[in-house]
Amino acid sequence: EQEGWQEPVIICDQNTYFLGDKLLENLDNYDRICLDPDGLAADERSVSLAQNKIPATADCMIALGSVTIHDITRYLSRQYKLPFISVPTAASGEGYTTCISAVVHKGIKGNVMASAPTYMFADTDIFAAAPPRLTAAGFSDLMGNHIALADARIASLLTGEAVNEKLYAAEESAIKQVINQIEDLAAGSPSVCEQLLYALILPDMEIGFY
């Protein structure tokens, strides 16, 4: 309402359909596109299914789901030149605040430019209650950031590329905090799930560390 958006489009799947009820209670007018989660991928089929249901009057797009729903939504938001809002329902990966979509085109998965979210609304009660396999996937994704940090340091040593030391230290600390509480994470601790999601999205928040 603050932005003046009158008809947002919410993209979700059958697993996340009802998770947005708290979000939707303040919306008077919206369209909801619900995709089948069985075998769901950010590919031509899913993009086309969602695209065919977007009304001409839509003025905002909301991703209500995990990373695949976000990849589809941010890709379409760029195509339609509409603002995009992120509502993650699981701490399952780092692809929530990025401006890149991992999409499958003609059977080949690649990264394409998309829209970064204007806003992100992450409800701990929602994503901490996600299936444990999704939280485990997020932890595995986070472990890959060790390599990313090493890559950044090596690139700096070899090419002189600048390293944002504040962001580097913050991400390193965030990773350690999650690892040190891995048993609580496995048990579904809301506070540790929150730390996991923070650690996952932190690398895309670089602008806040200058």
Short mmCIF file of C-alpha atoms in Angstrom, two decimals:
data_model
loop_
_atom_site.label_atom_id
_atom_site.label_comp_id
_atom_site.label_asym_id
_atom_site.label_seq_id
_atom_site.Cartn_x
_atom_site.Cartn_y
_atom_site.Cartn_z
CA GLU A 1 0.00 0.00 0.00
CA GLN A 2 2.85 2.37 0.81
CA GLU A 3 4.18 1.99 -2.73
CA GLY A 4 0.75 2.47 -4.28
CA TRP A 5 0.57 -1.02 -5.76
CA GLN A 6 -3.05 -1.97 -6.40
CA GLU A 7 -2.96 -5.47 -7.90
CA PRO A 8 -0.04 -7.66 -6.85
CA VAL A 9 0.40 -11.13 -8.33
CA ILE A 10 1.48 -13.83 -5.89
CA ILE A 11 3.29 -16.86 -7.31
CA CYS A 12 3.35 -19.92 -5.05
CA ASP A 13 2.90 -23.68 -5.22
CA GLN A 14 0.41 -26.02 -3.59
CA ASN A 15 2.71 -26.46 -0.57
CA THR A 16 3.03 -22.74 0.14
CA TYR A 17 -0.45 -21.63 -0.93
CA PHE A 18 -1.80 -21.11 2.58
CA LEU A 19 1.42 -19.79 4.13
CA GLY A 20 0.72 -16.31 2.81
CA ASP A 21 -2.56 -15.85 4.67
CA LYS A 22 -0.96 -13.55 7.23
CA LEU A 23 0.62 -11.53 4.43
CA LEU A 24 -2.58 -11.42 2.41
CA GLU A 25 -4.90 -10.26 5.19
CA ASN A 26 -3.92 -6.65 4.52
CA LEU A 27 -4.35 -6.93 0.75
CA ASP A 28 -7.72 -6.04 -0.70
CA ASN A 29 -7.03 -7.05 -4.27
CA TYR A 30 -4.53 -9.58 -5.57
CA ASP A 31 -4.13 -12.51 -7.95
CA ARG A 32 -2.59 -15.79 -6.84
CA ILE A 33 -0.90 -18.17 -9.28
CA CYS A 34 -0.45 -21.63 -7.78
CA LEU A 35 1.92 -24.08 -9.47
CA ASP A 36 2.15 -27.85 -9.03
CA PRO A 37 5.18 -28.59 -6.77
CA ASP A 38 5.67 -32.08 -8.22
CA GLY A 39 8.84 -31.83 -10.29
CA LEU A 40 8.65 -28.04 -10.25
CA ALA A 41 11.61 -26.35 -11.91
CA ALA A 42 12.35 -22.87 -13.21
CA ASP A 43 12.01 -23.96 -16.83
CA GLU A 44 10.08 -22.99 -19.95
CA ARG A 45 7.02 -24.97 -18.87
CA SER A 46 6.68 -23.42 -15.41
CA VAL A 47 7.48 -19.93 -16.66
CA SER A 48 4.88 -20.29 -19.41
CA LEU A 49 2.21 -21.62 -17.01
CA ALA A 50 2.72 -18.66 -14.69
CA GLN A 51 3.03 -16.15 -17.51
CA ASN A 52 -0.31 -17.15 -19.03
CA LYS A 53 -2.07 -16.28 -15.76
CA ILE A 54 -0.56 -12.85 -15.13
CA PRO A 55 -3.27 -10.20 -15.63
CA ALA A 56 -2.54 -7.13 -17.71
CA THR A 57 -3.35 -4.96 -14.69
CA ALA A 58 -0.67 -6.51 -12.43
CA ASP A 59 1.65 -3.91 -10.91
CA CYS A 60 3.77 -6.01 -8.53
CA MET A 61 4.96 -9.62 -8.20
CA ILE A 62 5.36 -11.55 -4.95
CA ALA A 63 7.29 -14.83 -4.65
CA LEU A 64 5.78 -16.98 -1.89
CA GLY A 65 7.91 -20.09 -1.69
CA SER A 66 11.45 -21.40 -1.79
CA VAL A 67 14.22 -20.74 -4.29
CA THR A 68 12.55 -22.25 -7.39
CA ILE A 69 9.45 -20.08 -6.95
CA HIS A 70 11.76 -17.10 -6.55
CA ASP A 71 13.68 -17.93 -9.73
CA ILE A 72 10.42 -18.04 -11.70
CA THR A 73 9.02 -14.87 -10.13
CA ARG A 74 12.13 -12.70 -10.42
CA TYR A 75 12.60 -13.81 -14.03
CA LEU A 76 9.03 -12.81 -14.91
CA SER A 77 9.23 -9.57 -12.93
CA ARG A 78 12.14 -8.49 -15.12
CA GLN A 79 10.28 -9.51 -18.27
CA TYR A 80 7.24 -7.48 -17.24
CA LYS A 81 9.29 -4.68 -15.66
CA LEU A 82 7.38 -5.02 -12.39
CA PRO A 83 8.70 -4.66 -8.83
CA PHE A 84 9.28 -7.93 -7.01
CA ILE A 85 8.81 -8.85 -3.33
CA SER A 86 10.49 -11.87 -1.73
CA VAL A 87 8.65 -13.99 0.86
CA PRO A 88 10.82 -17.07 1.55
CA THR A 89 9.10 -20.09 3.09
CA ALA A 90 12.27 -22.13 3.73
CA ALA A 91 15.92 -21.41 4.51
CA SER A 92 16.79 -23.71 1.63
CA GLY A 93 19.26 -21.65 -0.40
CA GLU A 94 20.81 -18.29 -1.05
CA GLY A 95 18.71 -17.33 -4.07
CA TYR A 96 16.31 -14.94 -2.38
CA THR A 97 17.87 -11.50 -2.61
CA THR A 98 20.01 -12.00 -5.71
CA CYS A 99 19.37 -10.41 -9.11
CA ILE A 100 20.17 -13.68 -10.93
CA SER A 101 17.71 -16.42 -11.88
CA ALA A 102 18.84 -20.00 -12.43
CA VAL A 103 16.54 -21.09 -15.26
CA VAL A 104 16.43 -24.10 -17.55
CA HIS A 105 16.27 -23.27 -21.25
CA LYS A 106 16.14 -26.08 -23.81
CA GLY A 107 17.31 -28.53 -21.16
CA ILE A 108 20.33 -26.47 -20.12
CA LYS A 109 20.42 -24.69 -16.77
CA GLY A 110 22.06 -21.29 -16.71
CA ASN A 111 22.04 -17.97 -14.91
CA VAL A 112 20.21 -15.01 -16.43
CA MET A 113 19.77 -11.44 -15.25
CA ALA A 114 16.53 -10.93 -13.35
CA SER A 115 15.12 -8.57 -10.71
CA ALA A 116 16.39 -8.21 -7.16
CA PRO A 117 13.54 -7.83 -4.64
CA THR A 118 12.35 -4.38 -3.67
CA TYR A 119 11.42 -5.83 -0.28
CA MET A 120 11.94 -9.12 1.53
CA PHE A 121 9.57 -10.35 4.25
CA ALA A 122 10.86 -13.44 6.06
CA ASP A 123 8.67 -14.85 8.84
CA THR A 124 10.79 -17.08 11.10
CA ASP A 125 7.76 -19.10 12.19
CA ILE A 126 7.15 -20.00 8.55
CA PHE A 127 10.61 -20.92 7.30
CA ALA A 128 11.67 -22.64 10.53
CA ALA A 129 8.69 -24.98 10.12
CA ALA A 130 9.74 -26.02 6.60
CA PRO A 131 10.54 -29.72 5.99
CA PRO A 132 13.98 -30.61 7.46
CA ARG A 133 15.30 -31.59 4.01
CA LEU A 134 14.90 -27.98 2.87
CA THR A 135 16.80 -26.63 5.86
CA ALA A 136 19.49 -29.26 5.20
CA ALA A 137 19.69 -28.06 1.60
CA GLY A 138 20.22 -24.52 2.86
CA PHE A 139 23.02 -25.66 5.14
CA SER A 140 24.69 -27.48 2.25
CA ASP A 141 24.37 -24.33 0.14
CA LEU A 142 25.94 -22.31 2.93
CA MET A 143 28.94 -24.65 3.10
CA GLY A 144 29.65 -23.72 -0.51
CA ASN A 145 30.31 -20.18 0.68
CA HIS A 146 33.58 -21.42 2.18
CA ILE A 147 34.74 -21.87 -1.41
CA ALA A 148 33.36 -18.47 -2.39
CA LEU A 149 35.31 -16.80 0.41
CA ALA A 150 38.47 -18.63 -0.61
CA ASP A 151 37.90 -17.61 -4.25
CA ALA A 152 37.58 -13.97 -3.23
CA ARG A 153 40.84 -14.09 -1.26
CA ILE A 154 42.73 -15.89 -4.04
CA ALA A 155 41.44 -13.44 -6.66
CA SER A 156 42.63 -10.58 -4.48
CA LEU A 157 46.10 -12.08 -4.12
CA LEU A 158 46.48 -12.91 -7.81
CA THR A 159 44.80 -9.96 -9.51
CA GLY A 160 44.59 -7.27 -6.86
CA GLU A 161 40.78 -7.40 -6.94
CA ALA A 162 39.37 -5.56 -3.94
CA VAL A 163 37.78 -7.54 -1.11
CA ASN A 164 35.05 -6.02 1.02
CA GLU A 165 36.66 -6.92 4.34
CA LYS A 166 33.60 -6.03 6.43
CA LEU A 167 31.34 -8.27 4.37
CA TYR A 168 33.99 -11.02 4.27
CA ALA A 169 34.32 -11.03 8.05
CA ALA A 170 30.55 -10.85 8.57
CA GLU A 171 29.89 -13.85 6.31
CA GLU A 172 32.74 -15.85 7.86
CA SER A 173 31.32 -15.16 11.32
CA ALA A 174 27.76 -16.01 10.23
CA ILE A 175 28.90 -19.37 8.81
CA LYS A 176 30.74 -20.26 12.02
CA GLN A 177 27.70 -19.40 14.15
CA VAL A 178 25.51 -21.77 12.15
CA ILE A 179 28.10 -24.59 12.20
CA ASN A 180 28.53 -24.24 15.96
CA GLN A 181 24.78 -24.78 16.41
CA ILE A 182 24.27 -27.51 13.82
CA GLU A 183 22.49 -29.83 16.28
CA ASP A 184 19.97 -27.12 17.13
CA LEU A 185 19.56 -26.42 13.43
CA ALA A 186 18.79 -30.09 12.78
CA ALA A 187 16.22 -29.94 15.58
CA GLY A 188 14.50 -27.01 13.84
CA SER A 189 15.45 -24.26 16.29
CA PRO A 190 13.77 -21.07 14.98
CA SER A 191 16.64 -18.83 16.10
CA VAL A 192 19.28 -20.97 14.35
CA CYS A 193 17.12 -21.28 11.21
CA GLU A 194 16.99 -17.48 11.26
CA GLN A 195 20.79 -17.33 11.49
CA LEU A 196 21.02 -19.75 8.57
CA LEU A 197 18.81 -17.63 6.34
CA TYR A 198 20.75 -14.51 7.34
CA ALA A 199 24.05 -16.19 6.46
CA LEU A 200 22.63 -17.31 3.11
CA ILE A 201 21.42 -13.88 2.00
CA LEU A 202 24.30 -11.88 3.51
CA PRO A 203 26.58 -12.02 0.41
CA ASP A 204 23.90 -10.21 -1.62
CA MET A 205 23.70 -7.43 0.96
CA GLU A 206 27.13 -6.03 0.07
CA ILE A 207 25.85 -2.48 -0.38
CA GLY A 208 25.25 -2.29 3.38
CA PHE A 209 28.92 -2.95 4.17
CA TYR A 210 30.57 0.06 2.52
#
